[in-house]
PDB file of C-alpha atoms and ligand atoms in Angstrom:
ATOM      1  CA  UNK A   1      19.882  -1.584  -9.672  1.00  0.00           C
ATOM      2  CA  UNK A   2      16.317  -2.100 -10.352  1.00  0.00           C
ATOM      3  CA  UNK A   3      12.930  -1.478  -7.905  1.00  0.00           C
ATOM      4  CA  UNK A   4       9.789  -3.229  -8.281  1.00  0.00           C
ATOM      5  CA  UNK A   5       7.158  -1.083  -6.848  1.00  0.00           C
ATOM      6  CA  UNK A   6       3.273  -2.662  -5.598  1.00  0.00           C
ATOM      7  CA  UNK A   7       0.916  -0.549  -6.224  1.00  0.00           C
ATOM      8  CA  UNK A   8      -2.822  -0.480  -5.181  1.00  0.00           C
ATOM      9  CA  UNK A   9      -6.061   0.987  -6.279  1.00  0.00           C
ATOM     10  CA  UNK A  10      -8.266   1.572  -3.351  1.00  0.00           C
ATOM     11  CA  UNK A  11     -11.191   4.103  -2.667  1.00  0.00           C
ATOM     12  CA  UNK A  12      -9.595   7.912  -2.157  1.00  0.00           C
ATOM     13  CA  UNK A  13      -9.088   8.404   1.339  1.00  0.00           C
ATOM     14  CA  UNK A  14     -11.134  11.048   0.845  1.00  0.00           C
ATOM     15  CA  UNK A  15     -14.378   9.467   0.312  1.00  0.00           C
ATOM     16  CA  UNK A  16     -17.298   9.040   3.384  1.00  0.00           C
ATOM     17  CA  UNK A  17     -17.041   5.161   3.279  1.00  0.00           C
ATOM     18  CA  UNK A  18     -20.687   4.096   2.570  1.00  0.00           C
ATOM     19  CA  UNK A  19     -21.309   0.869   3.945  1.00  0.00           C
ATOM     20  CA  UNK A  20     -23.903  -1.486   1.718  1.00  0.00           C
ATOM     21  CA  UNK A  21     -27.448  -2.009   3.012  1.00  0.00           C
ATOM     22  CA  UNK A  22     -27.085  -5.846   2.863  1.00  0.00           C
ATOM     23  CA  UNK A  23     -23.538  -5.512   5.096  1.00  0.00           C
ATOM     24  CA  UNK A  24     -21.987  -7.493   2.197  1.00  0.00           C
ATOM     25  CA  UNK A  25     -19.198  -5.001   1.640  1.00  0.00           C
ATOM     26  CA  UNK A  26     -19.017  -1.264   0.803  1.00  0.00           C
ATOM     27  CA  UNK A  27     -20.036   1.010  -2.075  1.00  0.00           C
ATOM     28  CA  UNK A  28     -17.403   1.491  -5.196  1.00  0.00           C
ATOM     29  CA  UNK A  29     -20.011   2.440  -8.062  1.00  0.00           C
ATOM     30  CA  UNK A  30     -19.365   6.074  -8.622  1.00  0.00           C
ATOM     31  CA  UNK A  31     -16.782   5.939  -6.119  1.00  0.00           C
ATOM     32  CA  UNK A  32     -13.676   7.990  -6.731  1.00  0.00           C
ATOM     33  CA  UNK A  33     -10.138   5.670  -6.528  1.00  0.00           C
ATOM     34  CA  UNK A  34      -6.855   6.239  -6.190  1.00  0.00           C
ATOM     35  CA  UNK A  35      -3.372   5.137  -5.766  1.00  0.00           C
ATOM     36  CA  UNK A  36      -3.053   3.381  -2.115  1.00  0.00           C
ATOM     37  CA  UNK A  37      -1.173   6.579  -0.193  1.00  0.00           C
ATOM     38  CA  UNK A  38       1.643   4.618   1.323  1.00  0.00           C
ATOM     39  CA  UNK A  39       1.866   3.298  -2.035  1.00  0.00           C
ATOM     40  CA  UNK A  40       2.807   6.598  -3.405  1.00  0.00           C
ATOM     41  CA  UNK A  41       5.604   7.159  -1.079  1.00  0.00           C
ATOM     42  CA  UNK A  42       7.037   3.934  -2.429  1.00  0.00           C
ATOM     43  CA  UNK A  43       6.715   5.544  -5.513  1.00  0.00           C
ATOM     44  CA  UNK A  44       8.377   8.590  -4.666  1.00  0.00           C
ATOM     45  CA  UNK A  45      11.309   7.002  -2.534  1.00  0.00           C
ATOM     46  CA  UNK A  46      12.027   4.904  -5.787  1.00  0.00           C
ATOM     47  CA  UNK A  47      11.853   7.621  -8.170  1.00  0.00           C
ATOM     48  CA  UNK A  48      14.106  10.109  -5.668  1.00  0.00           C
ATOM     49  CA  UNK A  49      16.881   7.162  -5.691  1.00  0.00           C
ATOM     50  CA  UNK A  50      16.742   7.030  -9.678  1.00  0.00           C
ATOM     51  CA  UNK A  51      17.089  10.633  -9.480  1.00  0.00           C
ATOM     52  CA  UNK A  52      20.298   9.675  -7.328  1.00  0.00           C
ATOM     53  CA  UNK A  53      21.812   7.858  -9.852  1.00  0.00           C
ATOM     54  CA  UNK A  54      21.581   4.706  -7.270  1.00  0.00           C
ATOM     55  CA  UNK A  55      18.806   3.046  -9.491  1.00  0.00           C
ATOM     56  CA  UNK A  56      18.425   2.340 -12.966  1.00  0.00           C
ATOM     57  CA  UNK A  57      14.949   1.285 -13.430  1.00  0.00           C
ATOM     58  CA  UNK A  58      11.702   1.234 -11.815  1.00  0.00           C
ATOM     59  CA  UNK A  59       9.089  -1.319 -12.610  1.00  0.00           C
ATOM     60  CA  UNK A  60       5.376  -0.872 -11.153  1.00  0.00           C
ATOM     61  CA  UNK A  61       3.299  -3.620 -10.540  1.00  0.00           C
ATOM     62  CA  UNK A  62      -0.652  -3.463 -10.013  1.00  0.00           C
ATOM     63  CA  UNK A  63      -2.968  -6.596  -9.688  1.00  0.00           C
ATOM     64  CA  UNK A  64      -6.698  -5.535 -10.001  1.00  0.00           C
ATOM     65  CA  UNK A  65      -9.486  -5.237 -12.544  1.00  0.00           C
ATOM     66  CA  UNK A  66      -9.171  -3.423 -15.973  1.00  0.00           C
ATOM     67  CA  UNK A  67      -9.302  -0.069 -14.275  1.00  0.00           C
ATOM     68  CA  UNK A  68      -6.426  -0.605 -11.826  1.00  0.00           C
ATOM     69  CA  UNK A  69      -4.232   0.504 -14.868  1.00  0.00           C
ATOM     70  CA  UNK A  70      -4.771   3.777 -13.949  1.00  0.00           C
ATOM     71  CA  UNK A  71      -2.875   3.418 -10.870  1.00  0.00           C
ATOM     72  CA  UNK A  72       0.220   1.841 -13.058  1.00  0.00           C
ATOM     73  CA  UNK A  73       0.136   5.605 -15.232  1.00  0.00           C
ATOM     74  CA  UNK A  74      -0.188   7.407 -12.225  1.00  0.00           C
ATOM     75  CA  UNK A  75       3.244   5.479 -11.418  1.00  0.00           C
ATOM     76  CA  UNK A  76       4.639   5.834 -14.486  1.00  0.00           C
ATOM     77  CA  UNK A  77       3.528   9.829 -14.537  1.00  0.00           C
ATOM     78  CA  UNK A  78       5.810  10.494 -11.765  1.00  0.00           C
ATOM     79  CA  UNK A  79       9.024   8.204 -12.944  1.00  0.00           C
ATOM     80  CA  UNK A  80       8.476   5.094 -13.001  1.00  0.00           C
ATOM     81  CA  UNK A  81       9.500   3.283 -16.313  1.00  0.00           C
ATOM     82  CA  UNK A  82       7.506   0.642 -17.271  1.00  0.00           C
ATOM     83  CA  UNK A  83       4.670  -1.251 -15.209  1.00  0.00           C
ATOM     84  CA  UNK A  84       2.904  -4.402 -15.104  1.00  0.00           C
ATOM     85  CA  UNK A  85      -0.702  -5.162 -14.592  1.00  0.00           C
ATOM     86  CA  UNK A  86      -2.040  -8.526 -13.005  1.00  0.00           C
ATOM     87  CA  UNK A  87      -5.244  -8.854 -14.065  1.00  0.00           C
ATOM     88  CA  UNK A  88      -7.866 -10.281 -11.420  1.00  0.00           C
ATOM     89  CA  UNK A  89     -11.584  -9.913 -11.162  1.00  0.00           C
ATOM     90  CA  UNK A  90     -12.294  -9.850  -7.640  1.00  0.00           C
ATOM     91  CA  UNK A  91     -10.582  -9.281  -4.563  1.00  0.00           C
ATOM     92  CA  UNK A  92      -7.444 -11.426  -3.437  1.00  0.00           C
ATOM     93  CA  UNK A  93      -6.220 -11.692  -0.511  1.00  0.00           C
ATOM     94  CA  UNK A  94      -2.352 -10.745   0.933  1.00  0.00           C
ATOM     95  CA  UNK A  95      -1.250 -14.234   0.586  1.00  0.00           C
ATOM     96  CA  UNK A  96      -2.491 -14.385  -3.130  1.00  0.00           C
ATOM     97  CA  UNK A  97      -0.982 -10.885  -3.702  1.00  0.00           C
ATOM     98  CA  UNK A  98       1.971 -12.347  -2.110  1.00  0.00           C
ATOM     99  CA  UNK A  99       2.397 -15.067  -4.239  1.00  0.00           C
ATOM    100  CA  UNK A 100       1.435 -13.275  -7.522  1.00  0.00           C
ATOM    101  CA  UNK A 101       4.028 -10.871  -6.900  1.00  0.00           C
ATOM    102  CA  UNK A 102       7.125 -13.450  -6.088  1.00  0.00           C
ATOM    103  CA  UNK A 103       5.984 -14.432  -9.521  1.00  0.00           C
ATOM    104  CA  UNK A 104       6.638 -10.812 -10.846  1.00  0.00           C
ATOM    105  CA  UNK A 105      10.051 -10.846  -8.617  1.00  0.00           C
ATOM    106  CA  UNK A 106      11.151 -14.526 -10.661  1.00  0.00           C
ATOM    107  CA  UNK A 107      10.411 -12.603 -13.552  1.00  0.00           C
ATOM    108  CA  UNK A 108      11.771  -9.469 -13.136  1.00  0.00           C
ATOM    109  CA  UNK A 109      14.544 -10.067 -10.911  1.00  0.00           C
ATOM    110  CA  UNK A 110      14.554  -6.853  -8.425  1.00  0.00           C
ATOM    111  CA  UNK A 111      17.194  -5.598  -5.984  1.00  0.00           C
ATOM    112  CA  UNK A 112      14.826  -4.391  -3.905  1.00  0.00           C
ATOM    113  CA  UNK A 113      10.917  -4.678  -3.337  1.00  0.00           C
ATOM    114  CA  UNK A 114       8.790  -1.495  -2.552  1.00  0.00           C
ATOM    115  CA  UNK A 115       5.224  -1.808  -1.128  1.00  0.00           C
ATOM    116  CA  UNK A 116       3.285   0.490   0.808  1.00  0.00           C
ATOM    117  CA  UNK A 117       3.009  -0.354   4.724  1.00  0.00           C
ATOM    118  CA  UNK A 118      -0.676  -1.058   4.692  1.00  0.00           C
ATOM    119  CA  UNK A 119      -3.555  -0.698   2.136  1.00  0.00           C
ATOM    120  CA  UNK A 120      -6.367   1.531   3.621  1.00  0.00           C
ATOM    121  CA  UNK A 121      -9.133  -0.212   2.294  1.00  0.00           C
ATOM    122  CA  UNK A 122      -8.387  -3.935   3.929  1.00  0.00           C
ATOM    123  CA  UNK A 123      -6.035  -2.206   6.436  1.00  0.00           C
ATOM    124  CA  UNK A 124      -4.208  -5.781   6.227  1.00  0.00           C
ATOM    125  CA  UNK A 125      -0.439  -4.875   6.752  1.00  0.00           C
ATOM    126  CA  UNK A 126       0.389  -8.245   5.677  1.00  0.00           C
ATOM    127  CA  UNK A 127       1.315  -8.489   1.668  1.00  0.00           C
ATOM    128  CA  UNK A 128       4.877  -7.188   2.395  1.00  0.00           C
ATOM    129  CA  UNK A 129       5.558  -9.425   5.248  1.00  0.00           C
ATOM    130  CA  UNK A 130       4.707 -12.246   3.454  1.00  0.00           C
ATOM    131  CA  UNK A 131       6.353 -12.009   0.234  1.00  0.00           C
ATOM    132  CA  UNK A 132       9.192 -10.969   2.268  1.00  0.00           C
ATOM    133  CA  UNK A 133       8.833 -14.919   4.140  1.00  0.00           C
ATOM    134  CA  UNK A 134       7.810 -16.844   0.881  1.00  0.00           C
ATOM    135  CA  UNK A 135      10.828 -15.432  -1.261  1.00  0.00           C
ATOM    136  CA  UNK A 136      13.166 -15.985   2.005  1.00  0.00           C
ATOM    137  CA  UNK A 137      14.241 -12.108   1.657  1.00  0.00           C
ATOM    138  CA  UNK A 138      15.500  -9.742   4.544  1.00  0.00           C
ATOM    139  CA  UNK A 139      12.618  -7.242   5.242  1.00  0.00           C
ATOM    140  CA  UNK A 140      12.559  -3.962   6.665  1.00  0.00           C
ATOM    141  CA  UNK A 141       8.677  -2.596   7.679  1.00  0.00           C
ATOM    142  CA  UNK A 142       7.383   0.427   8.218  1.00  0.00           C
ATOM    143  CA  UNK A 143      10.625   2.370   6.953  1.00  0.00           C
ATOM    144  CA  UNK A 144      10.905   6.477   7.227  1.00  0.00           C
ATOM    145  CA  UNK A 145      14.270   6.715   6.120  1.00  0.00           C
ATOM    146  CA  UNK A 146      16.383   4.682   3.233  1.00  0.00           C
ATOM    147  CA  UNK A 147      19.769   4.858   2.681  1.00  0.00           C
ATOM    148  CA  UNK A 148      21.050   2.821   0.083  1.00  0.00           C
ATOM    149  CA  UNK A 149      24.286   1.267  -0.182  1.00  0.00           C
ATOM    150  CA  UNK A 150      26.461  -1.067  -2.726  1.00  0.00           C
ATOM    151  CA  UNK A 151      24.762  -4.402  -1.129  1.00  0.00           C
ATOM    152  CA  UNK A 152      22.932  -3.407   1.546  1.00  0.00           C
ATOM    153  CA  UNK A 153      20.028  -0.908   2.386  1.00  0.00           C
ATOM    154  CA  UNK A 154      19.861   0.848   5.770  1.00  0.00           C
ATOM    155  CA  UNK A 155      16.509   1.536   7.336  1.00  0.00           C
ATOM    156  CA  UNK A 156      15.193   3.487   9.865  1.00  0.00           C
ATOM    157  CA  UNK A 157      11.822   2.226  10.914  1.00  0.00           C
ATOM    158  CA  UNK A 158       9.155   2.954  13.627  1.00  0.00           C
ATOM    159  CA  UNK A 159       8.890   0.844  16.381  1.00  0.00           C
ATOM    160  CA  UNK A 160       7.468   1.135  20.127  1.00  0.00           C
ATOM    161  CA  UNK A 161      10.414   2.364  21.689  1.00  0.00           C
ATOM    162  CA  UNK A 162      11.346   5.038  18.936  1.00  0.00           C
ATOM    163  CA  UNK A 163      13.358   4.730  16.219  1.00  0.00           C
ATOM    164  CA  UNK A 164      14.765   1.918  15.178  1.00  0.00           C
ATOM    165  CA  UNK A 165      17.916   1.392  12.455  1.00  0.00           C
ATOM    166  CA  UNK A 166      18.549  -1.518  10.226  1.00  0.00           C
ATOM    167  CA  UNK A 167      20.980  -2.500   7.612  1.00  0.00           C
ATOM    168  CA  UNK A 168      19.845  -5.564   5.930  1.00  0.00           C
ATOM    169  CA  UNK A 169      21.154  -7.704   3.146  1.00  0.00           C
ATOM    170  CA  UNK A 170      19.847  -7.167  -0.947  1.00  0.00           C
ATOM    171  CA  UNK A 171      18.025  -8.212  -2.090  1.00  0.00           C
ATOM    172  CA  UNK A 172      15.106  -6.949   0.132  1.00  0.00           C
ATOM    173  CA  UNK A 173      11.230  -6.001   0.525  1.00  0.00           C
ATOM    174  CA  UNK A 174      10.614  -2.891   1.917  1.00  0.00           C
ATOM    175  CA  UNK A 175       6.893  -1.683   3.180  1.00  0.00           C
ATOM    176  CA  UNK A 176       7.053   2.146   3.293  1.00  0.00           C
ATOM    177  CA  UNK A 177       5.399   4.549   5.651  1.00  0.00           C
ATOM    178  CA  UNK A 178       4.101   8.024   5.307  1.00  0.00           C
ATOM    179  CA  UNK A 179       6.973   9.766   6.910  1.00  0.00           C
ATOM    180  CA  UNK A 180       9.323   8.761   4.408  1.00  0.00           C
ATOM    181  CA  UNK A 181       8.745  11.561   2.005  1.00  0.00           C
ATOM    182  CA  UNK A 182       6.631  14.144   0.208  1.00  0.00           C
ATOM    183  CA  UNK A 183       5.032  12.433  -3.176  1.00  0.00           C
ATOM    184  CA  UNK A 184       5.025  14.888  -5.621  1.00  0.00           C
ATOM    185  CA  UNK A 185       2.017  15.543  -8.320  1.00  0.00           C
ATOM    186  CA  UNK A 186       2.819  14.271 -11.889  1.00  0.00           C
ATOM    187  CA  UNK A 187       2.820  17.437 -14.526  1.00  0.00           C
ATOM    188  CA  UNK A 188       0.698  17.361 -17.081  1.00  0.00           C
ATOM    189  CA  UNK A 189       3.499  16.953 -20.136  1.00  0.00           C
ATOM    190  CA  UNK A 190       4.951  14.033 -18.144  1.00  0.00           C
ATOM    191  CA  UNK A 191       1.316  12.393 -17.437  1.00  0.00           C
ATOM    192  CA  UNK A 192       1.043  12.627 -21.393  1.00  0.00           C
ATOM    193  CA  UNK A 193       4.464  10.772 -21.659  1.00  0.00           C
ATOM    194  CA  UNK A 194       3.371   8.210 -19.226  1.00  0.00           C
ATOM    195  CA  UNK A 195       0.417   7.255 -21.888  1.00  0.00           C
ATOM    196  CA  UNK A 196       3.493   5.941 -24.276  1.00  0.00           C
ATOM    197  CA  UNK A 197       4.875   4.132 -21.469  1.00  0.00           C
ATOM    198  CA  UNK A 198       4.508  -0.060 -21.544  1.00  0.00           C
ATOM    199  CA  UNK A 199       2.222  -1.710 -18.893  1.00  0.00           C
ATOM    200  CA  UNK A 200       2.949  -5.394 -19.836  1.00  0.00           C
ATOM    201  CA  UNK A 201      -0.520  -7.218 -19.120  1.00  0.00           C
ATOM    202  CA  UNK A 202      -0.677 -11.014 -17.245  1.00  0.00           C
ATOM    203  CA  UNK A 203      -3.323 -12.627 -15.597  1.00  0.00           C
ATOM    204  CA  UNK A 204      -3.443 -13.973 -12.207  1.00  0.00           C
ATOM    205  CA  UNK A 205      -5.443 -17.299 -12.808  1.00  0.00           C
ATOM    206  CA  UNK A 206      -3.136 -17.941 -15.462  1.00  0.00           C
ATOM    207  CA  UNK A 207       0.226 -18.017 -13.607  1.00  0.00           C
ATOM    208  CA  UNK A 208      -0.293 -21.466 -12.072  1.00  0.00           C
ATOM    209  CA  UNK A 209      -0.344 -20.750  -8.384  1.00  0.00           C
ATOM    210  CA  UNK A 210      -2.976 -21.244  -5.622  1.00  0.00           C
ATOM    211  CA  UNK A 211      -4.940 -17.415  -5.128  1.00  0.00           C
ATOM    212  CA  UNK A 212      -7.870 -18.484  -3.492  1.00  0.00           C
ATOM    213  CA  UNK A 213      -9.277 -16.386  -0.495  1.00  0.00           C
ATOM    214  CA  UNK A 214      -9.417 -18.381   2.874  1.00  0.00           C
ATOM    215  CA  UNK A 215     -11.470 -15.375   4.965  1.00  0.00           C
ATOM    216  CA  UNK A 216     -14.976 -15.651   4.581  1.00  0.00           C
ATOM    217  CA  UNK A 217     -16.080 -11.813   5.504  1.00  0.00           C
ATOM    218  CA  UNK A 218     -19.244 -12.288   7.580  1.00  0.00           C
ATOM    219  CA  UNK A 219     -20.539  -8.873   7.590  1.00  0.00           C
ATOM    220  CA  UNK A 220     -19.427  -5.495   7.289  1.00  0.00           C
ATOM    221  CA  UNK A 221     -21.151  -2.695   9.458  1.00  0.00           C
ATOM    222  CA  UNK A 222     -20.907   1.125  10.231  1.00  0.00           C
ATOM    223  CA  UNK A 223     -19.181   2.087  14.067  1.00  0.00           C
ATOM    224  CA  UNK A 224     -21.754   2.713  16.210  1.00  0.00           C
ATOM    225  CA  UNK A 225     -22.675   6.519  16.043  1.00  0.00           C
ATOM    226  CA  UNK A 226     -21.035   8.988  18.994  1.00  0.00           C
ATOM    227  CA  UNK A 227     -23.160  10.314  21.380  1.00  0.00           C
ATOM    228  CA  UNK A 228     -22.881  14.081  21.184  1.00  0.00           C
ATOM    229  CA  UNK A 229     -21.147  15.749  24.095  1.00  0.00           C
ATOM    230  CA  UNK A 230     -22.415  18.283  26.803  1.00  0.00           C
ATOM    231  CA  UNK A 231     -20.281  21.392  28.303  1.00  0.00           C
ATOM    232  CA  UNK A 232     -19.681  21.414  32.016  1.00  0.00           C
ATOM    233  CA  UNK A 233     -19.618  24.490  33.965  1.00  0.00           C
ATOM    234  CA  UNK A 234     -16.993  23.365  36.633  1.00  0.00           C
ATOM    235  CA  UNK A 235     -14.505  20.502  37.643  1.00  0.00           C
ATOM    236  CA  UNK A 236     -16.680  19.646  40.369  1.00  0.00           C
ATOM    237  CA  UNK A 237     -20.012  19.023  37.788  1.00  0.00           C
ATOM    238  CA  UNK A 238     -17.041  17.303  35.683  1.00  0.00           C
ATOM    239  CA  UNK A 239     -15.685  14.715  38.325  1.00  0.00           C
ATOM    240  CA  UNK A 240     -19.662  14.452  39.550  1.00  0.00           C
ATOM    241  CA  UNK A 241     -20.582  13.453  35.981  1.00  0.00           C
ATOM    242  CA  UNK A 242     -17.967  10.957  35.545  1.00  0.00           C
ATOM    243  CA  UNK A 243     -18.326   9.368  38.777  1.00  0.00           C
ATOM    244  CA  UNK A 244     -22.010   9.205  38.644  1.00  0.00           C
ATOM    245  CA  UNK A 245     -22.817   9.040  35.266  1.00  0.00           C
ATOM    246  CA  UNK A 246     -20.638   7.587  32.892  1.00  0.00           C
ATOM    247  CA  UNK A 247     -19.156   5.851  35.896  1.00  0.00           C
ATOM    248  CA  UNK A 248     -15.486   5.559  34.431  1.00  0.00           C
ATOM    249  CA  UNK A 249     -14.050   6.796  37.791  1.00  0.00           C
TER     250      UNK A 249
HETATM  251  P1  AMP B   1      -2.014  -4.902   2.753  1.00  0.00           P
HETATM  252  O1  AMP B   1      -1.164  -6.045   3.215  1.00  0.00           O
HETATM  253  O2  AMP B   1      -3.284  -5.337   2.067  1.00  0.00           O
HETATM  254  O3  AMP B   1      -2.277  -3.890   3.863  1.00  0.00           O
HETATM  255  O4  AMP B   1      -1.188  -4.131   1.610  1.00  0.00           O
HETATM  256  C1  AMP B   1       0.131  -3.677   1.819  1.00  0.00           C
HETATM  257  C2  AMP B   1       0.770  -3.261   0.514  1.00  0.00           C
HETATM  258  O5  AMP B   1       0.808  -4.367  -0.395  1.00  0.00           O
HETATM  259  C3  AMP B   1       0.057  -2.155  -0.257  1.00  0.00           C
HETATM  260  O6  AMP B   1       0.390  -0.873   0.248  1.00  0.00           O
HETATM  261  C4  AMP B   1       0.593  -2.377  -1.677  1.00  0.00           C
HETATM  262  O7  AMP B   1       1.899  -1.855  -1.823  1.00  0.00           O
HETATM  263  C5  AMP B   1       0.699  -3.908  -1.743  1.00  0.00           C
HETATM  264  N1  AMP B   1      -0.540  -4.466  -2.341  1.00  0.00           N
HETATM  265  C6  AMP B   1      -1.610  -5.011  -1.695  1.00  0.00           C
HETATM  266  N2  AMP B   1      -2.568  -5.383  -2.574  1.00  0.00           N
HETATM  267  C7  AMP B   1      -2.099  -5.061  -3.816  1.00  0.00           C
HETATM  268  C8  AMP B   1      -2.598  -5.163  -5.148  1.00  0.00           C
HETATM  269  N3  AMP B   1      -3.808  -5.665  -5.414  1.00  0.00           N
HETATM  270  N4  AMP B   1      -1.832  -4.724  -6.170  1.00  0.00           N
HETATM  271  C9  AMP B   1      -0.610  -4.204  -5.931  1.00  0.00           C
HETATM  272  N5  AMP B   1      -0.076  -4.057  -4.704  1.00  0.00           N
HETATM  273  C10 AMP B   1      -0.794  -4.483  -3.663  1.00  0.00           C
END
């Protein structure tokens, strides 16, 4: 059985967002990156069912600039075994992703499809879905539990309600939430292995499908600041406050 595994390179989650002056986007310069966190627990899910002796081979997939590589040896650094880079100048959107990646699936022919639920830079929650529709693949979102089987996977996923369990059909895309494991940190001898690993290179403009963006982004802005808060001395100067004040009751 063989996993494809999407991973992204977006801004550390880390990072104070800085917004730029012109409100045409945010700052990257300088800016430390790093593999998409859902995207890790793909990652990690994968490599735990190779570990299983369910899967035979993991293949991670990046599209992004030059320097998006780094997120395919981060993947490779903790298991996987060979990766793929799209390359793409500038941002494309989840249907473009979409598409670039069913032409990674025709290629490589997957059992199943890992992606993280959501990237935390666009905050999308979209690329899964749709690859999911435009391959005509079962799909099971949001999953925080995988078990395996011979043709099928069972999920258990998060929904309103609670919890909610699935068995659906290989092969399948599967976006994968935080809950579903602990990533682990790649070791320095096996992040020097990873550097011997192949990352087979293709290009996105190349592959012959439509990628271009259809949101024009109008402006990007900071949230308004919050107001600092005051202390109260009783429930009475509370409920008076609220009332007469901030008039919310
Ligand atoms: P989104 O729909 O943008 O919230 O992204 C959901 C998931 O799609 C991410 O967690 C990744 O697994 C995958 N994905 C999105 N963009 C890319 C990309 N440029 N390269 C690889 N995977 C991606």
């Amino acid at each position: 059985m063989k996993i494809l595994v999407a991973v992204k390179r977006v801004i550390d989650y880390n990072v104070q967002i800085r917004v730029k002056e012109d409100g045409t986007g945010v700052h990257t310069d300088n800016v430390k990156m790093s593999t998409n966190p859902p995207d890790d627990n793909a990652i990690e899910e994968a490599v735990k069912l190779k570990e299983s002796g369910k899967v035979k081979e993991i293949v991670a997939v990046t599209v992004g600039e030059e320097k998006a590589q780094e997120t395919v040896r981060k993947a490779l650094a903790v298991g996987a075994d060979r990766g793929i880079h799209v390359k793409a100048d500038s941002y494309i959107e989840p249907l473009g992703i979409a598409k670039i990646l069913k032409k990674v699936v025709e290629k490589e022919k997957p059992d199943m499809v890992f992606l993280g639920k959501q990237a935390i830079d666009d905050d999308c929650n979209q690329t899964g879905q749709m690859l999911a529709a435009i391959l005509n693949w079962p799909q099971g979102t949001f999953t925080s539990k995988i078990n395996l089987k011979e043709k099928t996977v069972e999920i258990v996923r998060e929904i309103d309600e609670g919890l909610e369990t699935l068995e659906i059909n290989l092969p399948a895309v599967i976006t994968c939430d935080l809950r579903l494991n602990e990533p682990r940190f790649a070791s320095l001898p096996n992040i020097m292995k990873a550097k011997k690993k192949p990352i087979d290179q293709m290009i996105a403009k190349d592959l012959g499908i439509d990628i271009k963006n259809r949101i024009q982004q109008l402006k990007v802005e900071e949230p308004p600041k919050r107001k600092s808060g005051i202390k109260v001395s009783s429930v009475a100067e509370l409920v008076s406050k609220l009332k007469n004040e901030a008039k919310v009751i």
